PDB file of C-alpha atoms in Angstrom:
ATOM      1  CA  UNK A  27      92.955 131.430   5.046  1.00 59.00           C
ATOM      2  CA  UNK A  28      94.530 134.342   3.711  1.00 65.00           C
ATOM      3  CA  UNK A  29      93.273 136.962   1.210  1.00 73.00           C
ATOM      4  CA  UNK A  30      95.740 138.640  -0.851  1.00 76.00           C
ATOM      5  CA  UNK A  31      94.905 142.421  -1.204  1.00 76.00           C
ATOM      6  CA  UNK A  32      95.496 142.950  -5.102  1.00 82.00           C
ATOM      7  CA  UNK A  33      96.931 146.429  -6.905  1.00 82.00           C
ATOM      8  CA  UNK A  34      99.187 147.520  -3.687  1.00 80.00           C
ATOM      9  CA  UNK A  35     102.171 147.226  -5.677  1.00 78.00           C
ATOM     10  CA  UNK A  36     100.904 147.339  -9.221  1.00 83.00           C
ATOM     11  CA  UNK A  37      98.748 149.867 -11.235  1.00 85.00           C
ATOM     12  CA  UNK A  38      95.068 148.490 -11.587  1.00 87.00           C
ATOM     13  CA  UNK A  39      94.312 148.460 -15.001  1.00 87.00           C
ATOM     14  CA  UNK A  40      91.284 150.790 -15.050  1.00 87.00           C
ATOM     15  CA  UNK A  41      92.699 153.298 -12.846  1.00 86.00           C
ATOM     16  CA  UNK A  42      96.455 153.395 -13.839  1.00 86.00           C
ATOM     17  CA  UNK A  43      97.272 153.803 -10.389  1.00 86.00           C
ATOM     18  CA  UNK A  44      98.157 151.568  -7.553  1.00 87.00           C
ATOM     19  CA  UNK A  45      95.364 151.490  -4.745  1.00 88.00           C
ATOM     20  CA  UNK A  46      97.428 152.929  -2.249  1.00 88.00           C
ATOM     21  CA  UNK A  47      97.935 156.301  -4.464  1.00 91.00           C
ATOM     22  CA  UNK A  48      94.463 156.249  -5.428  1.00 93.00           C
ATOM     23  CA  UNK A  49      93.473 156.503  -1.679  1.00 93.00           C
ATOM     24  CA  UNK A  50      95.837 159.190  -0.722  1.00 95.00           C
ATOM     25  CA  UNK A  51      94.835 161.157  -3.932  1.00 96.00           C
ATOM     26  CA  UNK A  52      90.965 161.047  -2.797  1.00 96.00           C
ATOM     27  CA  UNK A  53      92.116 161.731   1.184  1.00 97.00           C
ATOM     28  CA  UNK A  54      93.771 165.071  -0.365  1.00 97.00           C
ATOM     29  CA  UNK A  55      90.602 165.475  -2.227  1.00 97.00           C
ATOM     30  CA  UNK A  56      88.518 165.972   1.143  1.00 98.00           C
ATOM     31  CA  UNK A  57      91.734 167.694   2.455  1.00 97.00           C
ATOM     32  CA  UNK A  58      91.457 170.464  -0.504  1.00 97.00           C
ATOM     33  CA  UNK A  59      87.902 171.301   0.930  1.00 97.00           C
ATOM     34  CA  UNK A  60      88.702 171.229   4.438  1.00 97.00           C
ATOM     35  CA  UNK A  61      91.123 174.160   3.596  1.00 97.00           C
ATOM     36  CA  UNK A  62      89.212 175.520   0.779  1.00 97.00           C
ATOM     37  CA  UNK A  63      86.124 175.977   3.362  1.00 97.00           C
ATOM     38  CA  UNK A  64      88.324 177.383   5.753  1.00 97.00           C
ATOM     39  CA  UNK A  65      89.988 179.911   2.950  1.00 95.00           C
ATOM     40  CA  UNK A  66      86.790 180.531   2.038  1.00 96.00           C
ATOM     41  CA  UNK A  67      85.872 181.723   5.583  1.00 96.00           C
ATOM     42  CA  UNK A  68      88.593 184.038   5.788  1.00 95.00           C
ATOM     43  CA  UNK A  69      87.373 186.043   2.521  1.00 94.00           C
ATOM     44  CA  UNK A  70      84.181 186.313   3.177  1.00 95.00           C
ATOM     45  CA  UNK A  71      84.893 187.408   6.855  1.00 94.00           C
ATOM     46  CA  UNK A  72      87.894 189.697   5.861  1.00 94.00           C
ATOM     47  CA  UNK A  73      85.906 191.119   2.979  1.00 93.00           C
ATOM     48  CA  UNK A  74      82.737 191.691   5.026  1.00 92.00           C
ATOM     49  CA  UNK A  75      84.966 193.568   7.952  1.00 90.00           C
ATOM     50  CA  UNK A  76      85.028 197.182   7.726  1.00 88.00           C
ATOM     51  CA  UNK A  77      87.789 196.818   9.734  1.00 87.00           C
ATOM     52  CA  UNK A  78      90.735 194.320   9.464  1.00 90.00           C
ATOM     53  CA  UNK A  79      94.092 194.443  10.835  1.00 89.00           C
ATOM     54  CA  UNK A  80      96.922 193.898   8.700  1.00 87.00           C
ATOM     55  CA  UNK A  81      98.714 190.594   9.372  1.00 88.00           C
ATOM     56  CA  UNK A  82     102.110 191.786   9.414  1.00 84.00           C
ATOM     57  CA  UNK A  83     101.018 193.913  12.163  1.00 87.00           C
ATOM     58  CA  UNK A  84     100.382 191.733  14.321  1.00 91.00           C
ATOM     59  CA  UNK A  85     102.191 188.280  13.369  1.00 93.00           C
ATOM     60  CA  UNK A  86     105.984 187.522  14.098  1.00 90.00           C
ATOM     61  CA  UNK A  87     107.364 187.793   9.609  1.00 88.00           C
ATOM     62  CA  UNK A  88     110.529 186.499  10.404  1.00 87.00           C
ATOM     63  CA  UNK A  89     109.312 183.106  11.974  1.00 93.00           C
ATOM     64  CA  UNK A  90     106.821 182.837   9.639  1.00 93.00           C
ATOM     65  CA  UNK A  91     109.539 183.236   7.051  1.00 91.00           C
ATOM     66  CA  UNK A  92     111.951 180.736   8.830  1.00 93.00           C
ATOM     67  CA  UNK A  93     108.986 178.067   9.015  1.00 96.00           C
ATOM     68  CA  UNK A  94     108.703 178.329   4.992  1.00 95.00           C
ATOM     69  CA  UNK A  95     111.985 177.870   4.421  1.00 94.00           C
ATOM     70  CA  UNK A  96     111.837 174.891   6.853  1.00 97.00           C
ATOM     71  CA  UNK A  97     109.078 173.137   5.429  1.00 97.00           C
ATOM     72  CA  UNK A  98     110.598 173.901   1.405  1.00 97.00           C
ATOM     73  CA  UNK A  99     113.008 172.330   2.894  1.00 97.00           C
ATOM     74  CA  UNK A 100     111.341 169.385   4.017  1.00 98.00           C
ATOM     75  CA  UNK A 101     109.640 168.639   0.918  1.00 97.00           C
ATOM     76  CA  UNK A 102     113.433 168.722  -0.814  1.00 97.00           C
ATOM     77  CA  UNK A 103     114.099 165.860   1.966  1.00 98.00           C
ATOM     78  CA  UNK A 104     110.993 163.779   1.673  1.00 98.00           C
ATOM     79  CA  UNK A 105     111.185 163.536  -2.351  1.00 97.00           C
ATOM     80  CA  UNK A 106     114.923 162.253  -1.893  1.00 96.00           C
ATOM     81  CA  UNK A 107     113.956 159.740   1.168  1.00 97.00           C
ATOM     82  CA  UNK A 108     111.672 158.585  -1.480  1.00 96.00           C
ATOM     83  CA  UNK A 109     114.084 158.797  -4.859  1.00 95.00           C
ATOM     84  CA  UNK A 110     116.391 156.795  -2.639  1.00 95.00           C
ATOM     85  CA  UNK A 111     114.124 153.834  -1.875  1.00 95.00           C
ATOM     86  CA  UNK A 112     114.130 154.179  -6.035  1.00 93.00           C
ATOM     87  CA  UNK A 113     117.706 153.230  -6.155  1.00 92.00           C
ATOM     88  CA  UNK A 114     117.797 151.020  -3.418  1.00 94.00           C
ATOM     89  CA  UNK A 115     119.733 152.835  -0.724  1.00 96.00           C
ATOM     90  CA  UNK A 116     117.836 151.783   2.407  1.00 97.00           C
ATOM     91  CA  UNK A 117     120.528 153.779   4.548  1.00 97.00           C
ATOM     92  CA  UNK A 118     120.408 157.550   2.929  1.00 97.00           C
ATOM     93  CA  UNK A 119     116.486 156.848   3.084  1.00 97.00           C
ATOM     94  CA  UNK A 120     116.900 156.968   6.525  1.00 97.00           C
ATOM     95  CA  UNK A 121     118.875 159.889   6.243  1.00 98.00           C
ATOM     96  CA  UNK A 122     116.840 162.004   4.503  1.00 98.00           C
ATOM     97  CA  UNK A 123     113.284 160.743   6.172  1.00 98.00           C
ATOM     98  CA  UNK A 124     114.930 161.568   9.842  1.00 98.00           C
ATOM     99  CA  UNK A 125     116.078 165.278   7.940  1.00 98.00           C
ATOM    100  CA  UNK A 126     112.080 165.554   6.944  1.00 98.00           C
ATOM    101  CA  UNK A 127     111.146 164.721  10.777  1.00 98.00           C
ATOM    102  CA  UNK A 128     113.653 167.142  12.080  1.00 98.00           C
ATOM    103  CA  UNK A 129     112.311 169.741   9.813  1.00 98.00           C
ATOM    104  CA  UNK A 130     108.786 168.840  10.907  1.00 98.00           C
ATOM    105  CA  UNK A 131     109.670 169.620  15.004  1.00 97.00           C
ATOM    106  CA  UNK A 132     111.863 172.902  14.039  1.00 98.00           C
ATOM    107  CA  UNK A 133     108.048 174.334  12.329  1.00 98.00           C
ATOM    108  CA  UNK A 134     106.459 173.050  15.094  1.00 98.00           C
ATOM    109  CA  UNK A 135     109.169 174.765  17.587  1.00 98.00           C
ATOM    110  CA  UNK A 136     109.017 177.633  16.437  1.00 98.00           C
ATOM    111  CA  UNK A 137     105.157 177.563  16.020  1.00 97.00           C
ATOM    112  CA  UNK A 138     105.193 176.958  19.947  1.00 97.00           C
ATOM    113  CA  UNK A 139     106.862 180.267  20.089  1.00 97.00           C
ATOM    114  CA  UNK A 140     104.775 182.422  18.099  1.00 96.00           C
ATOM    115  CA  UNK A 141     101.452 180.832  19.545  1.00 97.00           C
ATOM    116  CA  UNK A 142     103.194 182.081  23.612  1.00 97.00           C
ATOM    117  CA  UNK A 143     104.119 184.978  22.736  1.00 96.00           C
ATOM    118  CA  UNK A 144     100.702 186.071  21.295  1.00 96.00           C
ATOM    119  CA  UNK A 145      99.492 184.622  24.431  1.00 96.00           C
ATOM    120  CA  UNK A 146     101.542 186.414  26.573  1.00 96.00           C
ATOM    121  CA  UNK A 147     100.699 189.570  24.876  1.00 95.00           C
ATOM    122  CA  UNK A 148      97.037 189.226  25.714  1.00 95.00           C
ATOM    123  CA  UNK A 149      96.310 187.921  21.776  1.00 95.00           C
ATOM    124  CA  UNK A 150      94.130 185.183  21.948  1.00 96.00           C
ATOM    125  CA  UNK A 151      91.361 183.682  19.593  1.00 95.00           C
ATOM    126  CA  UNK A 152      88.643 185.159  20.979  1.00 95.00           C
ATOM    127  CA  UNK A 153      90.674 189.057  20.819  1.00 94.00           C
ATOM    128  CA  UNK A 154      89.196 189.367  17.087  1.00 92.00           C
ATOM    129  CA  UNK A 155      87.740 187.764  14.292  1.00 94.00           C
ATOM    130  CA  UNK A 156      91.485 187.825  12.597  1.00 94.00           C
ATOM    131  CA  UNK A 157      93.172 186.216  15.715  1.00 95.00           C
ATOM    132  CA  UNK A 158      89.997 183.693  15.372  1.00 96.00           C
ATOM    133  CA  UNK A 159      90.795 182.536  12.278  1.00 95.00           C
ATOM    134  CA  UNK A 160      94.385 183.063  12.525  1.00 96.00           C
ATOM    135  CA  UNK A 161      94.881 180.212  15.392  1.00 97.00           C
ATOM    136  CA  UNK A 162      92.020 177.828  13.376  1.00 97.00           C
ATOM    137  CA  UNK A 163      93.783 177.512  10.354  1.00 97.00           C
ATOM    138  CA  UNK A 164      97.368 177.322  11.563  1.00 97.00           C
ATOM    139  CA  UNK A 165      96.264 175.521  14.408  1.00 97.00           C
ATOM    140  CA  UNK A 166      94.614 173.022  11.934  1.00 98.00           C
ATOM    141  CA  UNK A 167      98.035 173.277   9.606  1.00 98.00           C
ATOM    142  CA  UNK A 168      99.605 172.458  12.805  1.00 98.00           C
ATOM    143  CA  UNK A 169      98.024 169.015  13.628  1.00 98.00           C
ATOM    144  CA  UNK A 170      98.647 168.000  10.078  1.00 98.00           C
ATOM    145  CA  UNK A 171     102.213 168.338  10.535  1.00 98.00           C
ATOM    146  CA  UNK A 172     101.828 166.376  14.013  1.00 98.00           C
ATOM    147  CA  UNK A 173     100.081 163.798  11.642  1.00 98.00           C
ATOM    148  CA  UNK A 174     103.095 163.838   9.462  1.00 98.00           C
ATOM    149  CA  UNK A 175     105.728 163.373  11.740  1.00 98.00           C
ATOM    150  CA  UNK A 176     103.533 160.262  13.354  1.00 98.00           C
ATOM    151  CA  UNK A 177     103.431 158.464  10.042  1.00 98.00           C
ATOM    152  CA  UNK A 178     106.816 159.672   8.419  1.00 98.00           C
ATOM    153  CA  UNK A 179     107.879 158.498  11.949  1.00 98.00           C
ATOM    154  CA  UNK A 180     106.474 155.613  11.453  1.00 98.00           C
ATOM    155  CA  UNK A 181     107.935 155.518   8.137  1.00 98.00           C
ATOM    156  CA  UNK A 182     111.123 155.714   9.452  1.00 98.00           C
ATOM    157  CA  UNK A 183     111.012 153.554  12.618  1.00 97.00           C
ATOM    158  CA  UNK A 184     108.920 150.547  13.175  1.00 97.00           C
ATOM    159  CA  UNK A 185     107.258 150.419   9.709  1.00 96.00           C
ATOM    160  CA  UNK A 186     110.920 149.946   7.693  1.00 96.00           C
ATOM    161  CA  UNK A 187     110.970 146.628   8.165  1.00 96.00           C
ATOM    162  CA  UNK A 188     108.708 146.028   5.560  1.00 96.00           C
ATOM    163  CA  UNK A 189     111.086 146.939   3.296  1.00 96.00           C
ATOM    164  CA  UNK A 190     113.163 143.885   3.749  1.00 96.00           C
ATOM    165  CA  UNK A 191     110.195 141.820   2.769  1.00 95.00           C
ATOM    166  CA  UNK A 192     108.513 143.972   0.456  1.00 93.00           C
ATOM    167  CA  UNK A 193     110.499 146.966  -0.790  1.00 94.00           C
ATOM    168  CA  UNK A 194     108.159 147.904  -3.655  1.00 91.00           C
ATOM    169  CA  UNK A 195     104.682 147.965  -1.353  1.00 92.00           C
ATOM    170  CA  UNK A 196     107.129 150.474   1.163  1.00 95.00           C
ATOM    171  CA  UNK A 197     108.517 152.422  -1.817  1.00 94.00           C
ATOM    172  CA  UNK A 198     104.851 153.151  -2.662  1.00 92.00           C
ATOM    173  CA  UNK A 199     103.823 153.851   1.466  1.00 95.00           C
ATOM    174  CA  UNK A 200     106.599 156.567   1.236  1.00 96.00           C
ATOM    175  CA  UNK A 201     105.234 157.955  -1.814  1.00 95.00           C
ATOM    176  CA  UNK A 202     102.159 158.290  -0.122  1.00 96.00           C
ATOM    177  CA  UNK A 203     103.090 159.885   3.019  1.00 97.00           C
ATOM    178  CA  UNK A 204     105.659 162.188   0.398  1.00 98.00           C
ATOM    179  CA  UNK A 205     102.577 162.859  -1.232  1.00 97.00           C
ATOM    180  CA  UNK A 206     100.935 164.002   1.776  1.00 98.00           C
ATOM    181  CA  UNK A 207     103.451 166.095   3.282  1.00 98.00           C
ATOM    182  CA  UNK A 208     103.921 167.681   0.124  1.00 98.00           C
ATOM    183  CA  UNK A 209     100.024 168.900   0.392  1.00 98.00           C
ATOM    184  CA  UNK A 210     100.966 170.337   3.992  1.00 98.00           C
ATOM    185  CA  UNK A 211     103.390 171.805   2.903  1.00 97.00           C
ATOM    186  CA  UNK A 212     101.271 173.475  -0.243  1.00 97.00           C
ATOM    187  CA  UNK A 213      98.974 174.698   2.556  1.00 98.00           C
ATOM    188  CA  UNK A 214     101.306 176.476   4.593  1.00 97.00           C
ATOM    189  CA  UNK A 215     102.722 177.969   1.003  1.00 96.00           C
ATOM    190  CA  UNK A 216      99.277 179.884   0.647  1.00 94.00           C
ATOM    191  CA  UNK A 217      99.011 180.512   4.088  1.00 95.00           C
ATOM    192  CA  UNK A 218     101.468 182.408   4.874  1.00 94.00           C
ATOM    193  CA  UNK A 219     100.984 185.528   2.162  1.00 92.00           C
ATOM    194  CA  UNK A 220      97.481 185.324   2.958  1.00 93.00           C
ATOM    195  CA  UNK A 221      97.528 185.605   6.950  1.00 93.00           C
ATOM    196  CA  UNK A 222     101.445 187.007   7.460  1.00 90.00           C
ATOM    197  CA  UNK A 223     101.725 189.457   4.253  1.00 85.00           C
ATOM    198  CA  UNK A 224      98.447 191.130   3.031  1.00 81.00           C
TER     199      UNK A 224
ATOM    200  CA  UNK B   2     100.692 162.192 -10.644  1.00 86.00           C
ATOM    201  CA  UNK B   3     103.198 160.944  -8.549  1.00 91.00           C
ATOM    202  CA  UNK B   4     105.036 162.325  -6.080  1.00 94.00           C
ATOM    203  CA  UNK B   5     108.185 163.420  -8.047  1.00 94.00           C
ATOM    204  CA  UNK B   6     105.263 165.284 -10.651  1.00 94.00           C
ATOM    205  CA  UNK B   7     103.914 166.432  -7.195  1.00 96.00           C
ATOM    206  CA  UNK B   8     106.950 167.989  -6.240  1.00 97.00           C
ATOM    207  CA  UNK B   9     107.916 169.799  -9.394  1.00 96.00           C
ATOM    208  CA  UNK B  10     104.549 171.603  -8.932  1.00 97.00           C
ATOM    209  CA  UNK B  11     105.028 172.581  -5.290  1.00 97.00           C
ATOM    210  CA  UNK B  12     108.825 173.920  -6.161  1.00 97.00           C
ATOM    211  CA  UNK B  13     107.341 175.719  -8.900  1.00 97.00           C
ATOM    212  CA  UNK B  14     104.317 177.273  -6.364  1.00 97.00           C
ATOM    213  CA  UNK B  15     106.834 178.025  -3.990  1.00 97.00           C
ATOM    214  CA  UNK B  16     108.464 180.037  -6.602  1.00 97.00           C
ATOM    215  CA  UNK B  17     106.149 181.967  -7.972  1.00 96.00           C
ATOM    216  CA  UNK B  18     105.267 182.626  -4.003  1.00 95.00           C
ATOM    217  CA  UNK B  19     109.139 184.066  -4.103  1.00 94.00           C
ATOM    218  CA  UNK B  20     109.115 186.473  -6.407  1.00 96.00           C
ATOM    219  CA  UNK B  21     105.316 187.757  -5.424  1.00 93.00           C
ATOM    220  CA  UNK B  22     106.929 188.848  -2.346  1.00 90.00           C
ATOM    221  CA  UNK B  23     109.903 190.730  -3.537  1.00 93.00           C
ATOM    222  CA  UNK B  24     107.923 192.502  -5.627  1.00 93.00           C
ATOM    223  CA  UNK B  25     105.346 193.167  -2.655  1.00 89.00           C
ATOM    224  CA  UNK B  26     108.350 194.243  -0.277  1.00 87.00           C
ATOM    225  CA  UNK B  27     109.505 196.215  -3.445  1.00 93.00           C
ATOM    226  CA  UNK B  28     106.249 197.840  -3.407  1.00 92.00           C
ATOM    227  CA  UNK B  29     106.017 198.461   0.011  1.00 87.00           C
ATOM    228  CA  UNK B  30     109.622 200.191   0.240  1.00 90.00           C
ATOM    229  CA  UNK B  31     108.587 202.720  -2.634  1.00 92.00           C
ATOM    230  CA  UNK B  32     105.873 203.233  -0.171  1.00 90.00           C
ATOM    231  CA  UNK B  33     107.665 203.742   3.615  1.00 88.00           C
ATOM    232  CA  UNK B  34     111.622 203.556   2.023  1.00 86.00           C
ATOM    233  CA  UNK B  35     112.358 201.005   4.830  1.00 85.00           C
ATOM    234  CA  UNK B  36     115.539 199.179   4.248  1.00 90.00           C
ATOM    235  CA  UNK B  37     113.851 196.623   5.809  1.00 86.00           C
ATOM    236  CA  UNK B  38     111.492 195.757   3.307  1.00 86.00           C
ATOM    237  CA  UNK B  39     114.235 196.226   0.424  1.00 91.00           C
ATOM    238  CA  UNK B  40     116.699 193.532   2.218  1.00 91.00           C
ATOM    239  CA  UNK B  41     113.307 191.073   2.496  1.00 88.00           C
ATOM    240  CA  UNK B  42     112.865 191.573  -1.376  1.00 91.00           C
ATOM    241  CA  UNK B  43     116.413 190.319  -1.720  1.00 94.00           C
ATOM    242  CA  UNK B  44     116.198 187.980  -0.015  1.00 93.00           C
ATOM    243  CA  UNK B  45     112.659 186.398  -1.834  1.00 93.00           C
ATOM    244  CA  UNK B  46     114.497 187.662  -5.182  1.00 96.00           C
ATOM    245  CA  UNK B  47     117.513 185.407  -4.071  1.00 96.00           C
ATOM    246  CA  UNK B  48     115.407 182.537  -3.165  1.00 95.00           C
ATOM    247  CA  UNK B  49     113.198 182.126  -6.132  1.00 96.00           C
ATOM    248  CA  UNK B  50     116.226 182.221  -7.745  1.00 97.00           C
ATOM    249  CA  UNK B  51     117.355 179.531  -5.981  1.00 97.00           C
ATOM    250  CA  UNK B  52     114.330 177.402  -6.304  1.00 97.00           C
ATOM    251  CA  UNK B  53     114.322 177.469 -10.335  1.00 97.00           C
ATOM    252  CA  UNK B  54     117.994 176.022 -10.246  1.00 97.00           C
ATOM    253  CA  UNK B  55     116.671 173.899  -7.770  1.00 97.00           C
ATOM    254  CA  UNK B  56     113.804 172.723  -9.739  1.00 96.00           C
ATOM    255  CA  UNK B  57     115.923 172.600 -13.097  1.00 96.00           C
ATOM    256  CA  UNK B  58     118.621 170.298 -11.752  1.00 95.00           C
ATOM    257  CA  UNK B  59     115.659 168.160 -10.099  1.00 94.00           C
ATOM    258  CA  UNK B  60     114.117 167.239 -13.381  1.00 94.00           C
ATOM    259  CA  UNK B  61     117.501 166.628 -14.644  1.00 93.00           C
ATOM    260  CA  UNK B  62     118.320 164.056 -12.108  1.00 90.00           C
ATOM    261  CA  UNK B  63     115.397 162.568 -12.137  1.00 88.00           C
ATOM    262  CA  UNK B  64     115.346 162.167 -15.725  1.00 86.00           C
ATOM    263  CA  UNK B  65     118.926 160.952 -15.250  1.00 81.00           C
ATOM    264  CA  UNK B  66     117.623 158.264 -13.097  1.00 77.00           C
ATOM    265  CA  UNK B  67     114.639 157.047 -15.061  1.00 74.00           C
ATOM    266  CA  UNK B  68     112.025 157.599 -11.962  1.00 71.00           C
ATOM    267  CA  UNK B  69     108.509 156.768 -12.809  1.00 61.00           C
ATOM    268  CA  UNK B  70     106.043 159.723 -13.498  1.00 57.00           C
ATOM    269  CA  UNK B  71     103.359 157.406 -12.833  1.00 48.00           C
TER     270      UNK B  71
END
């Protein structure tokens, strides 16, 4: 016997939205106080410090810069993988979700870089309470881009064959995952002024 | 909101996270005069810019296109 799982593809009437948005919306709820708590930390311990280095001092600005122009980027290419599921075009879809992934390794590239060659210059977590929370919070920014290219990935490979069967429950699996990335991508937008720039 | 109302706001973050820059490199060259820091202004200046066209033709087309701010 099978069950149908109701309001994938449709709005539920008391919440005007379909379950699948719903759930992302309440996963970036917990999300926004992962980060918060962690943003949090950072004042408190930056505030407390009677002495704290200046991030541009230390960090690589022109990488950093390079990564935020990547990931703008990437949000520009998930919104039209998703727009063009909207007007049927399964093939620039593809497209565009293969640009977001490819955007998604080059921040992760060039991450790889910056982490070495703090490493190789002796900076590691434990050097100061800045370095500390330096590599937590871009290190946890950094798995939830890993996390986004596995299910945009996904997206793109293995899980677009449901859109031959049921393009409107897909449409609404990209929005998701578009809705998701988008949050990463807000992260990384406060992150960088915050740890790179003041 | 939905992912295109999503995106409108993080365009719009970005933005604003533009022009705070250039006008923190701005300050910061009054402050050491490194050319530097003037060309990085610029260079934010020129890319908020960039993002508001961006963002205005967005809306359009999606507008255009009837796709659902649900």
């Amino acid at each position: 016997m099978s069950m149908e799982i109701r309001y994938i593809e449709e709005a539920h009437p008391e919440t005007g939205l379909n379950n699948s948005k719903l759930g992302i919306w309440l996963f970036l709820a917990s999300e926004v106080m992962l980060f918060g708590a962690l943003f949090s930390s950072y004042i408190i311990l930056r505030v407390g410090s009677a002495d704290w280095p200046r991030g541009a001092e230390i960090l690589s600005i022109p990488m950093a810069t390079f990564n935020t122009f990547a990931l703008i980027a990437s949000s520009v290419t998930m919104v039209m993988s998703w727009a063009s599921l909207k007007l049927n075009d399964f093939g620039k879809f593809r497209l565009y979700m293969g640009l977001t992934i490819l955007l998604a390794f080059l921040f992760l590239v060039v991450k790889y870089f910056e982490y070495t060659a703090k490493f190789s210059h002796g900076l590691y977590p434990s050097t100061n309470t800045f370095l500390a929370i330096y590599f937590t919070i871009t290190g946890l920014h950094g798995i939830h881009i890993l996390a986004g290219i596995i299910v945009n990935g996904y997206l793109w490979g293995p899980g677009s064959t449901l859109w031959t069967t049921k393009p409107e429950m897909f449409t609404n699996r990209v929005e998701a995952a578009g809705l998701y990335w988008h949050f990463v991508d807000l992260v990384w937008i406060f992150l960088f002024p915050v740890l790179y720039l003041l | 909101m939905s992912l295109k109302a999503f995106h409108i706001f993080f365009i719009a973050i970005a933005t604003l996270m533009c022009f705070g820059i250039a006008v923190w490199q701005v300050v910061a060259y009054s402050a050491t005069g490194s050319m530097a820091q003037l060309g990085q202004a610029l260079g934010s200046a020129i890319a908020g810019i960039g993002l508001i066209f961006y963002g205005v033709s967005f809306v359009r087309k999606t507008k255009a296109l009837h796709l659902s701010d649900i």
